[in-house]
CSV table of C-alpha atoms and ligand atoms in Angstrom, one decimal:
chain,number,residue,atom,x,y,z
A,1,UNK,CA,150.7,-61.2,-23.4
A,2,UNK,CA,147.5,-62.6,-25.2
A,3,UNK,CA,144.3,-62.1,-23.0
A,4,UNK,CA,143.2,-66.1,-22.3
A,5,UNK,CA,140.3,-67.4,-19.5
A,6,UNK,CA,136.9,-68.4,-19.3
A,7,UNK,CA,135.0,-67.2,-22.6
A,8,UNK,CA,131.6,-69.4,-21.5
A,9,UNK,CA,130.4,-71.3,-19.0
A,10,UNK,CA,127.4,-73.6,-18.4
A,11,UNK,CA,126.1,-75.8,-15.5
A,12,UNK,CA,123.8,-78.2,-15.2
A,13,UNK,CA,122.2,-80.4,-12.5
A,14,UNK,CA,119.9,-82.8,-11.6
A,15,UNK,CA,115.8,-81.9,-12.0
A,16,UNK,CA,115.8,-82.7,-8.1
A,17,UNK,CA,116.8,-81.6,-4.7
A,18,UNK,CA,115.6,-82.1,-1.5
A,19,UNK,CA,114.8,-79.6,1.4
A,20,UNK,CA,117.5,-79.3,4.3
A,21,UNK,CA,114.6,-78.1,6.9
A,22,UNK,CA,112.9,-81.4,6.1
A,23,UNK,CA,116.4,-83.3,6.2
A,24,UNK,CA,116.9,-82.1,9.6
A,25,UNK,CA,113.6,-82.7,11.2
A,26,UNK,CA,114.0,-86.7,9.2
A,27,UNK,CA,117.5,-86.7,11.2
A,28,UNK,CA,116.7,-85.8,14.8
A,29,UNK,CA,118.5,-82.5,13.8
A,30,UNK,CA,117.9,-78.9,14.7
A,31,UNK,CA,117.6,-76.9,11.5
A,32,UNK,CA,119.5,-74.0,11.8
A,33,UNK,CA,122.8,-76.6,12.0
A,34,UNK,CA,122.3,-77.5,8.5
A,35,UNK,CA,121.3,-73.7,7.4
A,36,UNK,CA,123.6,-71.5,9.5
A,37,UNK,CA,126.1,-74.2,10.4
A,38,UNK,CA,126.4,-75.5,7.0
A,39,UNK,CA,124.7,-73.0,5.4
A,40,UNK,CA,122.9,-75.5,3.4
A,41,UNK,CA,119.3,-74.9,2.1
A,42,UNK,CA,118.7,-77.6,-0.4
A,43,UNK,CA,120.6,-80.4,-2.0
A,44,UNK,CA,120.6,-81.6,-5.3
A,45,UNK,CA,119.6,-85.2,-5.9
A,46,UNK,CA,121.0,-87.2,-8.6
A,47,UNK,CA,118.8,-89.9,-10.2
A,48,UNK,CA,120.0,-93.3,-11.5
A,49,UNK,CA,119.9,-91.7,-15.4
A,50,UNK,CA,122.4,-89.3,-14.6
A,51,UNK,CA,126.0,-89.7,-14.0
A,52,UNK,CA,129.2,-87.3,-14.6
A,53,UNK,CA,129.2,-87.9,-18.0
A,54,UNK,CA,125.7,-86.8,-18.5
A,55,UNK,CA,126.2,-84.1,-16.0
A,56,UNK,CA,128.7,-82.9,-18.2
A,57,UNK,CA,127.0,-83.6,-21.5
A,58,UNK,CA,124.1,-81.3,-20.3
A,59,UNK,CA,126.7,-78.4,-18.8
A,60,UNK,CA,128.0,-78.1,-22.2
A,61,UNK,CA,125.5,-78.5,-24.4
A,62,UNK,CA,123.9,-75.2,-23.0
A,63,UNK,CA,127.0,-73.1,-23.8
A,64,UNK,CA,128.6,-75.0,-27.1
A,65,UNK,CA,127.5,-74.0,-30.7
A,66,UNK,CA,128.9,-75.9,-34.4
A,67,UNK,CA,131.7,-73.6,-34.6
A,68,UNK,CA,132.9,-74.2,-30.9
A,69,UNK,CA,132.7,-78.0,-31.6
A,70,UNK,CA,134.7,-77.9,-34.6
A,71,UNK,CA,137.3,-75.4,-33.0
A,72,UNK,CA,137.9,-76.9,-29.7
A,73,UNK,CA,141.2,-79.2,-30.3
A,74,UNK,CA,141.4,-80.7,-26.0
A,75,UNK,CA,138.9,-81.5,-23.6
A,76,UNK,CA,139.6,-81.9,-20.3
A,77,UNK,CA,137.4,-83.5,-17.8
A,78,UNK,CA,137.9,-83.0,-13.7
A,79,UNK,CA,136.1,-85.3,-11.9
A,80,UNK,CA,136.3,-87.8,-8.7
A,81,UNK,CA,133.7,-89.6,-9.4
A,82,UNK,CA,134.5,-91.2,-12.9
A,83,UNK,CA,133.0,-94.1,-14.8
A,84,UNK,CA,135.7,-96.5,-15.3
A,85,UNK,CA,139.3,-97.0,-14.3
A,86,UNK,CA,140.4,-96.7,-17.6
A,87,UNK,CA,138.4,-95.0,-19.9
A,88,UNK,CA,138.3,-91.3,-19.7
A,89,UNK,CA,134.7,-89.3,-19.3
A,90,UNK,CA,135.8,-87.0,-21.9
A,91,UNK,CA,135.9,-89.4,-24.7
A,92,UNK,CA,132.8,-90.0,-24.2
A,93,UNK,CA,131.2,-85.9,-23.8
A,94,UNK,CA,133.3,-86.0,-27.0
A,95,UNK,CA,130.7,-88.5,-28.9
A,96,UNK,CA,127.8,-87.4,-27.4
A,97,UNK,CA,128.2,-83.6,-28.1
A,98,UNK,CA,130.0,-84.2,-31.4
A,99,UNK,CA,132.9,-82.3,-30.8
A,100,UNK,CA,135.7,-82.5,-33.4
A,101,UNK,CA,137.2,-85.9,-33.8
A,102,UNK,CA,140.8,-84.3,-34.1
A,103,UNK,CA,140.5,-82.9,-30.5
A,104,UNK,CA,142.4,-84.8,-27.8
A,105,UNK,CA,139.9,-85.8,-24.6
A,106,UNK,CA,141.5,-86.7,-21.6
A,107,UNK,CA,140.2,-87.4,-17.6
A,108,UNK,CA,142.3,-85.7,-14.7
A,109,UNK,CA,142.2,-86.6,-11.0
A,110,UNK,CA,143.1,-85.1,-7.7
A,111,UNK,CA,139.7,-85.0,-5.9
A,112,UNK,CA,138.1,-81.4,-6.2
A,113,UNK,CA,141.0,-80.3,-7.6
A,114,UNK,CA,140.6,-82.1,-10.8
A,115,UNK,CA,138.6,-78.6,-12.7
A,116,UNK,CA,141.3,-76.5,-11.1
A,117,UNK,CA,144.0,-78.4,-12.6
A,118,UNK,CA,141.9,-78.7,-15.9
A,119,UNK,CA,141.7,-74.9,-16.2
A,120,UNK,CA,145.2,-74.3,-15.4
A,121,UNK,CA,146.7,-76.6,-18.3
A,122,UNK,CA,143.7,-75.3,-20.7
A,123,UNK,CA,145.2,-71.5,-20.3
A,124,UNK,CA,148.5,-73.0,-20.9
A,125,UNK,CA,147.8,-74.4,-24.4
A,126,UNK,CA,145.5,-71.3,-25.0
A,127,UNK,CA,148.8,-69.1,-24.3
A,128,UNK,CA,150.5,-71.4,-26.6
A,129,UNK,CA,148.2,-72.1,-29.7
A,130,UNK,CA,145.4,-68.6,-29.4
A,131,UNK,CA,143.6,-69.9,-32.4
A,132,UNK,CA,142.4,-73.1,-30.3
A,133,UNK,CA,139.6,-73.5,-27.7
A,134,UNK,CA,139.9,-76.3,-24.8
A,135,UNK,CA,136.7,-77.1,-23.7
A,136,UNK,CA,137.2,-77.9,-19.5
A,137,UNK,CA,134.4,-80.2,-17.8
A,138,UNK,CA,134.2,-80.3,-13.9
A,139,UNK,CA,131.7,-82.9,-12.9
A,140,UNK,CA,131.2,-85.0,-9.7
A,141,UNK,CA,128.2,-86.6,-7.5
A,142,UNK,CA,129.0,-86.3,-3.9
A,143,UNK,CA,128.1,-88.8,-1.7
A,144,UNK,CA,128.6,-90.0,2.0
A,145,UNK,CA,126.1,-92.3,2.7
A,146,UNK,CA,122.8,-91.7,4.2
A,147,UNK,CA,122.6,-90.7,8.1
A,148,UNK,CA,126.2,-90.2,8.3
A,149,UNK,CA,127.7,-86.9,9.2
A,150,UNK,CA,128.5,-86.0,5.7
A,151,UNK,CA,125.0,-86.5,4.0
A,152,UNK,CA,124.3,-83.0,4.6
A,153,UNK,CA,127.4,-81.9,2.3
A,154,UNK,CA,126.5,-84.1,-0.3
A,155,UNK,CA,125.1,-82.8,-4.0
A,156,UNK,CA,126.2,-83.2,-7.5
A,157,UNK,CA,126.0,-81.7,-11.2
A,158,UNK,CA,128.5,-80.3,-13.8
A,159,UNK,CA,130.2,-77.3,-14.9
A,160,UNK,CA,131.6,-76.9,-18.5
A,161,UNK,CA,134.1,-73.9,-19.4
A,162,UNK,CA,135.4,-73.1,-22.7
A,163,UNK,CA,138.4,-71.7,-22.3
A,164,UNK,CA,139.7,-69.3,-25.0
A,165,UNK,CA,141.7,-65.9,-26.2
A,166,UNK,CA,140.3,-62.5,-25.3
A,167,UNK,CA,137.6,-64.2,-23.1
A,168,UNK,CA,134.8,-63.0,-22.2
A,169,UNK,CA,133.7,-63.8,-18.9
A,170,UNK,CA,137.2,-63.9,-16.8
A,171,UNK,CA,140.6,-63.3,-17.5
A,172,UNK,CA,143.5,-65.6,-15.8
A,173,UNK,CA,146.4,-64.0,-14.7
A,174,UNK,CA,149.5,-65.6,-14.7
A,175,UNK,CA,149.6,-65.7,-11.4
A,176,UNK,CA,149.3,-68.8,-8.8
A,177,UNK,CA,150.8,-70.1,-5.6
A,178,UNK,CA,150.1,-74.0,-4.9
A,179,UNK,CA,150.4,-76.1,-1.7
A,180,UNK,CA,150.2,-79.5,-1.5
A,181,UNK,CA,151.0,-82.3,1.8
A,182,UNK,CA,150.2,-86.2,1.8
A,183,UNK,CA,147.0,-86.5,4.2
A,184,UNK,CA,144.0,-88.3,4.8
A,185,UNK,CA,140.8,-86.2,4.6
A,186,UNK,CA,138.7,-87.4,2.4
A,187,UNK,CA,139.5,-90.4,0.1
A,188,UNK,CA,137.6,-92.7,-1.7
A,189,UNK,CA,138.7,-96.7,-2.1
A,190,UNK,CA,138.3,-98.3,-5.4
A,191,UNK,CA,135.3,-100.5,-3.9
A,192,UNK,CA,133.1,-98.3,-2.4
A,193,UNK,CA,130.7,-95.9,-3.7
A,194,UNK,CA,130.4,-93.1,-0.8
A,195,UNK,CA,133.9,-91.3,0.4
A,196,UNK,CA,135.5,-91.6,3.3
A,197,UNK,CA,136.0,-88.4,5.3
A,198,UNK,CA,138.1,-87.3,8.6
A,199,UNK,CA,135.1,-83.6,8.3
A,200,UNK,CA,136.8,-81.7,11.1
A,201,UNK,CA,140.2,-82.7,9.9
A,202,UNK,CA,139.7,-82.0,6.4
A,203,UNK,CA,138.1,-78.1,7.5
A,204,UNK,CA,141.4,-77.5,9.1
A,205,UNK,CA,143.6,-78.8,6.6
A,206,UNK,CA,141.4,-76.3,4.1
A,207,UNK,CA,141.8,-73.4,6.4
A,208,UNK,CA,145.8,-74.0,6.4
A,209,UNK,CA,146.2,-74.5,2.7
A,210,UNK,CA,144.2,-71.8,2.4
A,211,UNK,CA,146.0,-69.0,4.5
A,212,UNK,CA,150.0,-71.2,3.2
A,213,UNK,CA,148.8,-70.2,-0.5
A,214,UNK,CA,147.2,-66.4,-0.2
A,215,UNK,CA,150.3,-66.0,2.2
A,216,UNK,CA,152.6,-67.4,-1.1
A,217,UNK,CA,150.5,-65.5,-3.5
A,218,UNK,CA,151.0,-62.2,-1.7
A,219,UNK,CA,154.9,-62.6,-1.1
A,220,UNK,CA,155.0,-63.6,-4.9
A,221,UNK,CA,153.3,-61.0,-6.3
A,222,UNK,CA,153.7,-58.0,-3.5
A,223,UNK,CA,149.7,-57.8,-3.2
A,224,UNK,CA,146.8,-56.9,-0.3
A,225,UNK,CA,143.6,-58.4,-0.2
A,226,UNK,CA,142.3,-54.8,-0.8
A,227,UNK,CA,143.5,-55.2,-4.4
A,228,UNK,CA,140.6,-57.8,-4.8
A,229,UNK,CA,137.1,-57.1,-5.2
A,230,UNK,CA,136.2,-60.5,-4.4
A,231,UNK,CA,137.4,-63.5,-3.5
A,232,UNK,CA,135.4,-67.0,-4.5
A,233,UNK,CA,136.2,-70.3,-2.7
A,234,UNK,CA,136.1,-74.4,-3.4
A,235,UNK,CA,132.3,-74.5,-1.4
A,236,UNK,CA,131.8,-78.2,-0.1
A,237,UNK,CA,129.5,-76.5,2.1
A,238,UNK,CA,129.1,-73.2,1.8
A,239,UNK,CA,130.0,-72.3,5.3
A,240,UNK,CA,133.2,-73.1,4.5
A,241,UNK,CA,134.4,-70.7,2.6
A,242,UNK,CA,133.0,-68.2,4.9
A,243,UNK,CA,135.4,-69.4,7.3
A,244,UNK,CA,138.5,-69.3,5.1
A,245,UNK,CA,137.3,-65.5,4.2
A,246,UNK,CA,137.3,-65.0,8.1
A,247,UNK,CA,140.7,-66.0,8.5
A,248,UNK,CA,142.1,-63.5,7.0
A,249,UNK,CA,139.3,-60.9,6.3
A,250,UNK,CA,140.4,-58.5,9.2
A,251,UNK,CA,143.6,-58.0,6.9
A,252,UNK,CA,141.3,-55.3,4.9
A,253,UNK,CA,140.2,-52.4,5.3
A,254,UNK,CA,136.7,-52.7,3.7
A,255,UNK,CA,136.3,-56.3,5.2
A,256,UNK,CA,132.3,-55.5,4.5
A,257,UNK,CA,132.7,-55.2,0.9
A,258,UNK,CA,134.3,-59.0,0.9
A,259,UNK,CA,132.0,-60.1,3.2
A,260,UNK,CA,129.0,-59.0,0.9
A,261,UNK,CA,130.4,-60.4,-2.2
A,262,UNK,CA,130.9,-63.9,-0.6
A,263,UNK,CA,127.0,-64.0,0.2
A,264,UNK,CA,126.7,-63.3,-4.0
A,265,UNK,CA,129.0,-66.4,-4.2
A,266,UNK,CA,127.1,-68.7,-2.7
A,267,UNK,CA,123.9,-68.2,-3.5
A,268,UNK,CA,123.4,-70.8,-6.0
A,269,UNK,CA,125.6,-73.3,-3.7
A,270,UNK,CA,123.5,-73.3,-0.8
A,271,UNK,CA,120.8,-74.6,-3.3
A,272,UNK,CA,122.7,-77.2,-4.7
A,273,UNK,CA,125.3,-78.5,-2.4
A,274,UNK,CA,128.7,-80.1,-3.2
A,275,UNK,CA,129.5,-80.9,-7.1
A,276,UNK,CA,133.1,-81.6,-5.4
A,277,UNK,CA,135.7,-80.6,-9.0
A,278,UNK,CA,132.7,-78.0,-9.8
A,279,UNK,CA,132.2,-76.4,-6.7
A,280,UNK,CA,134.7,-73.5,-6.9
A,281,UNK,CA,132.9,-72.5,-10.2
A,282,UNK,CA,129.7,-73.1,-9.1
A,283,UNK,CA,130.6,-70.5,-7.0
A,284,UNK,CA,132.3,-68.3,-9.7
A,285,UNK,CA,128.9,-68.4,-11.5
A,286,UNK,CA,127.4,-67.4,-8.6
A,287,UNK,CA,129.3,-64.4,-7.7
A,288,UNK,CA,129.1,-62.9,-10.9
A,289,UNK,CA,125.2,-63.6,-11.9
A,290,UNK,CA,124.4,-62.4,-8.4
A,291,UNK,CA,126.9,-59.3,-7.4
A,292,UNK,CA,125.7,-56.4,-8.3
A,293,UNK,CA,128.7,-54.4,-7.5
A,294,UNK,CA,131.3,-56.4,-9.4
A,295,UNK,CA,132.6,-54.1,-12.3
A,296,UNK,CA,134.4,-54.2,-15.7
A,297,UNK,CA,137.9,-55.6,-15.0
A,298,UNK,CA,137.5,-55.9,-11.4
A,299,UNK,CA,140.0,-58.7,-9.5
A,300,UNK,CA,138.7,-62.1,-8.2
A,301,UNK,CA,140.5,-64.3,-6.1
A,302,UNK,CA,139.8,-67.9,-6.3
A,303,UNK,CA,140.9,-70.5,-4.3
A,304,UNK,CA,140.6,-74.6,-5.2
A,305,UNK,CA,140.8,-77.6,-2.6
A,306,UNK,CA,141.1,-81.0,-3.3
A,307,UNK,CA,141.4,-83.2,-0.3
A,308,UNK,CA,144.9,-85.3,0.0
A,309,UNK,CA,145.5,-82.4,-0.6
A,310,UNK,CA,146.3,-80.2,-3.2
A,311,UNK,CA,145.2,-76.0,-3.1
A,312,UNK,CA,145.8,-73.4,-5.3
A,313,UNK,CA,145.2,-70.1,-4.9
A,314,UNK,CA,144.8,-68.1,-8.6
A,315,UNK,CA,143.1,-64.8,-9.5
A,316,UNK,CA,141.0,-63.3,-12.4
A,317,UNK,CA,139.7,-60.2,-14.0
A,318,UNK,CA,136.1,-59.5,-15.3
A,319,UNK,CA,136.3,-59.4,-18.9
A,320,UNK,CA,135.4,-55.9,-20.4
A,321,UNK,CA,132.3,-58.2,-22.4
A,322,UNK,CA,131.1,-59.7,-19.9
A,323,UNK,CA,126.9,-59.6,-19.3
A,324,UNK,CA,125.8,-61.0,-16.1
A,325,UNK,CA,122.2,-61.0,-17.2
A,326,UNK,CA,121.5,-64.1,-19.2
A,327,UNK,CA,123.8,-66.0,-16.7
A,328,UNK,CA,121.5,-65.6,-13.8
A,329,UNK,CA,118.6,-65.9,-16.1
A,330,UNK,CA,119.7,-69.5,-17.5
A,331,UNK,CA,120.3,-70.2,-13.9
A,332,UNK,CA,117.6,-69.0,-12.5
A,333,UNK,CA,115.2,-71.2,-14.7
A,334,UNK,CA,117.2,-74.1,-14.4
A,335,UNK,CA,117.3,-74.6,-10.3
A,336,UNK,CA,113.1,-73.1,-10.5
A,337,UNK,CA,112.2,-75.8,-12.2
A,338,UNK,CA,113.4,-78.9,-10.0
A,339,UNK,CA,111.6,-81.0,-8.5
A,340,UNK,CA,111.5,-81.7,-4.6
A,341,UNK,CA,111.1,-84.6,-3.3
A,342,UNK,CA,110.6,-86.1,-0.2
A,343,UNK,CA,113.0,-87.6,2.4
A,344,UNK,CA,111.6,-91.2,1.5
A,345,UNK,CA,111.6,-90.7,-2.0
A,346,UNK,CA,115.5,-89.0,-1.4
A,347,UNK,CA,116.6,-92.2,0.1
A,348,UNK,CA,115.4,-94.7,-2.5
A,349,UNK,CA,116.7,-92.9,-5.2
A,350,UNK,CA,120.0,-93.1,-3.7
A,351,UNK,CA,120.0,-96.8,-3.7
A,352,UNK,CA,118.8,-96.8,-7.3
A,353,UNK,CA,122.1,-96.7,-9.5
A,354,UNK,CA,124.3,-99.1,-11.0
A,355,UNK,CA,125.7,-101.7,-8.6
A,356,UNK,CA,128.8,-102.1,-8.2
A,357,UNK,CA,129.0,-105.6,-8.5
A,358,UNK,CA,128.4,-105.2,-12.4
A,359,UNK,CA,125.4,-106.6,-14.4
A,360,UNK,CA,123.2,-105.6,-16.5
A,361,UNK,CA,120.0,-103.2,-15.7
A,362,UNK,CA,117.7,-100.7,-18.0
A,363,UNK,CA,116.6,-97.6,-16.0
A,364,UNK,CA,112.8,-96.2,-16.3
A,365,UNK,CA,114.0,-93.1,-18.2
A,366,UNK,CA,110.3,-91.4,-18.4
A,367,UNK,CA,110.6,-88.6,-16.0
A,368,UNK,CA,114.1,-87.5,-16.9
A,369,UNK,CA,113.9,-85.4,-19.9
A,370,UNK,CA,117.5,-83.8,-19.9
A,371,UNK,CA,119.3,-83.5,-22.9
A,372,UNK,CA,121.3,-86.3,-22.2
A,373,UNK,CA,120.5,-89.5,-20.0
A,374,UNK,CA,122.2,-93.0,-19.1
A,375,UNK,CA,119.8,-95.4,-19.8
A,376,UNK,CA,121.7,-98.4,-17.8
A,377,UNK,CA,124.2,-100.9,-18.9
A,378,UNK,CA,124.1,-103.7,-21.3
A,379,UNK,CA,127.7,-106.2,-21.2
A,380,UNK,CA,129.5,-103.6,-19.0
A,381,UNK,CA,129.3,-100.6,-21.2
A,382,UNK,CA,127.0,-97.7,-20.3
A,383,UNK,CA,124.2,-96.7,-22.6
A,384,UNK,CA,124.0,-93.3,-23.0
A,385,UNK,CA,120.8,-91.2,-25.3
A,386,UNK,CA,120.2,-88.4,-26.1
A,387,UNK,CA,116.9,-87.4,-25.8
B,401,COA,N1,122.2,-73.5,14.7
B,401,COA,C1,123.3,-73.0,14.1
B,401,COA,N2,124.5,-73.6,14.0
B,401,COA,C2,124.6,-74.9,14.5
B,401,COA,C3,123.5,-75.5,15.2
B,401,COA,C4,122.3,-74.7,15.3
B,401,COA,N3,121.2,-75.3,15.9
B,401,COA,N4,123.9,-76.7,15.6
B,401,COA,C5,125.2,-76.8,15.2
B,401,COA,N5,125.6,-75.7,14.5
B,401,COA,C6,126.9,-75.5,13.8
B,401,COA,C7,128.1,-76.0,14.6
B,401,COA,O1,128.5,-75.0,15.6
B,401,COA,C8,129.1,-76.1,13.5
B,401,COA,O2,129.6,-74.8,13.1
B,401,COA,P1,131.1,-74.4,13.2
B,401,COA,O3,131.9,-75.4,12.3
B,401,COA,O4,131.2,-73.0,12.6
B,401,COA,O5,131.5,-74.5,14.6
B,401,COA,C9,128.3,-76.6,12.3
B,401,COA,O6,126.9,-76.3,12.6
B,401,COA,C10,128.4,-78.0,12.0
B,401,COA,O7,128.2,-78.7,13.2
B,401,COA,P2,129.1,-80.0,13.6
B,401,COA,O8,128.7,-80.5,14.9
B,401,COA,O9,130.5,-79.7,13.4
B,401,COA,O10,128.6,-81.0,12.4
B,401,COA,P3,129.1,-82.5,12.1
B,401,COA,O11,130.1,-82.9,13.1
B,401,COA,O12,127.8,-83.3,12.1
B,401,COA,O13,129.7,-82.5,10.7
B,401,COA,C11,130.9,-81.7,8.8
B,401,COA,C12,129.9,-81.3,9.9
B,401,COA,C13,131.1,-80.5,7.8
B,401,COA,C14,132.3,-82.0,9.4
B,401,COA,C15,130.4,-82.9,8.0
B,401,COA,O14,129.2,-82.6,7.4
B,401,COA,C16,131.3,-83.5,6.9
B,401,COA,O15,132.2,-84.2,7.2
B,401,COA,N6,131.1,-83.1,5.6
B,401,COA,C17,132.1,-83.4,4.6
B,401,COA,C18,133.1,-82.3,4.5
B,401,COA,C19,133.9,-82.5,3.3
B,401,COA,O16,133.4,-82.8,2.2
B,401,COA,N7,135.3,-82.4,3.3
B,401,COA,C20,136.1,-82.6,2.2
B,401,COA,C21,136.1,-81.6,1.1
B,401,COA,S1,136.8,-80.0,1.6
């Protein structure tokens, strides 16, 4: 069977982010809740001339060249957080980055399972049509509202795959167990901006899809957890996943050697906080710019969440090409540069985007000099630039 995964992959978020020391001290909190409880150390703050379609715009930008435009025939774009009820995100990453008009661009939904699902059906047609590239987009702005229990999971930004034969970052197997139950964990009503979220509920309901699909995936395809080398995890905070990996970690018998690869995975997480569809690879990017042990067609377990809820557990092997350098470089550079700003500041730029209740308004664009940038709305469409 042809070789299909992850060939590249780019992320992108927002030039700002807040400390969670400073957070904690605004909230009458101890610290070390938000940095060992969470294991939160900064959050990303989106500005008013950034949404998921800019997210995006900017993730893939960084990893697309002419050829990749003109080859990629579907994109797919994850997100919970889109821009319309109708109209799909992708259409419009299509314009912007001038990706081949011949491609089909589609929007898929099942909260932070949306990139998951995207990936999945992009190795499918891969499998199908090797000649073709799909490019996937993952791209949310979480949000709980300020001085509620959730605004310390909150975050945002963008992950862009392109997904391809003989990849050469991560190869998919064709292996998966799913799990999915009607619930109510985290939802999010037409008419509101910020989700609604049961937190302790919905960490439950994670652990117990999580142990029901690795328990599947193991029947299915008579495996140990020693056979991985890592496993990554859907991080809406990145203690999370540390507690799924303690569920079943005492199953191996180098439980250290799992434990040490899930600190690689979340370095870049704890910096950034939840990008919801884009966490999980967020994650991936993480573990395999930051492990140094990780080899040459080594196994990776992933597991995907979306709350409702759907999971999915799937696995991958390092692609003999892969170079982990210029991955944690890129990164690197991109979370060094932000800016921090205050709690104050934080808090108004929250308030600042587009109501709701419609209208016209033109953002003060000056200090965002990303690729891309939504400049407001004029007559209910969104004006996008590219800068
Ligand atoms: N030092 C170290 N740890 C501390 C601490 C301190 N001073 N104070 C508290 N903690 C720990 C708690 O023991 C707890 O850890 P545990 O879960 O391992 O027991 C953790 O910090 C969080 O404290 P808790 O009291 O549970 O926080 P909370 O009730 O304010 O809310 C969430 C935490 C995660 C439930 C909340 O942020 C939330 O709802 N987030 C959204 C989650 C989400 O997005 N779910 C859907 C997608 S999966």
């Amino acid at each position: 069977m042809v070789k299909v995964g992850i060939d590249k992959i780019g992320f992108f978020t927002s030039p700002y982010f807040i400390d969670m020391t400073e957070l904690a001290n605004r909230r009458h909190e101890e610290p070390g809740k938000f940095l060992i409880g969470l294991g939160q150390k900064q959050q990303a703050v989106i500005p008013p001339t950034q949404d998921v379609v800019t997210l995006a715009a900017n993730a893939a930008n960084k990893i697309l060249t002419k050829a990749d435009k003109d080859k990629i025939d579907t994109v797919i774009f994850g997100t919970e957080t889109g821009i319309d009820n109708s109209k799909s995100a992708a259409i419009y990453v299509q314009a912007l980055l001038g990706i081949s008009k011949h491609a089909r661009s589609f929007e898929i939904k099942q909260a932070c399972y949306g990139g998951t699902a995207g990936l999945q059906m992009a190795v499918e047609h891969i499998r199908l049509h090797p000649d073709s590239q799909v490019l996937v987009l993952a791209a949310d702005i979480a949000r709980y509202g300020l001085q509620t229990p959730g605004e310390a999971t909150q975050g945002g930004g963008a992950v862009a795959m392109l997904v391809a034969a003989e990849p050469r970052i991560l190869e998919i197997e064709d292996k998966r167990s799913f799990y999915s139950d009607n619930i109510m964990d985290f939802w999010r009503p037409l008419y509101r901006r910020d989700a609604v979220v049961d937190g302790h509920y919905s960490n439950n309901v994670y652990i117990d899809f999580f142990k029901q699909t690795w328990q599947t995936y193991q029947r299915d395809y008579h495996c140990n957890i020693d056979d991985f080398q890592a496993m990554a995890f859907h991080l809406p905070y990145t203690k999370m996943g540390l507690k799924a990996l303690r569920s079943i970690v005492n199953q191996s018998h180098h439980p250290e050697r799992l434990l040490a690869q899930f600190e690689s995975s979340r370095v870049y997480n704890a910096c950034v906080g939840n990008l919801y569809t884009g966490s999980l690879y967020l994650s991936l990017i993480s573990l395999l710019a930051n492990s140094e042990t990780l080899q040459h067609g080594d196994l990776v377990g992933l597991f995907s969440y979306g709350s409702g809820a759907q999971g999915e557990f799937y696995s991958g092997r390092i692609s003999e090409q892969f170079d982990r350098r210029p991955l944690k470089t890129d990164m690197e550079a991109m979370l060094s540069k932000r800016q921090k700003l205050t709690i104050s500041q934080y808090e108004e730029m929250y308030q600042a985007g587009l109501p709701l209740s419609g209208g016209d308004k033109q953002f003060d664009t000056a200090s965002d000099h990303s690729p891309f940038i939504l400049e407001g709305r004029h007559e209910d469409q969104r004006i996008y630039r590219q800068n």
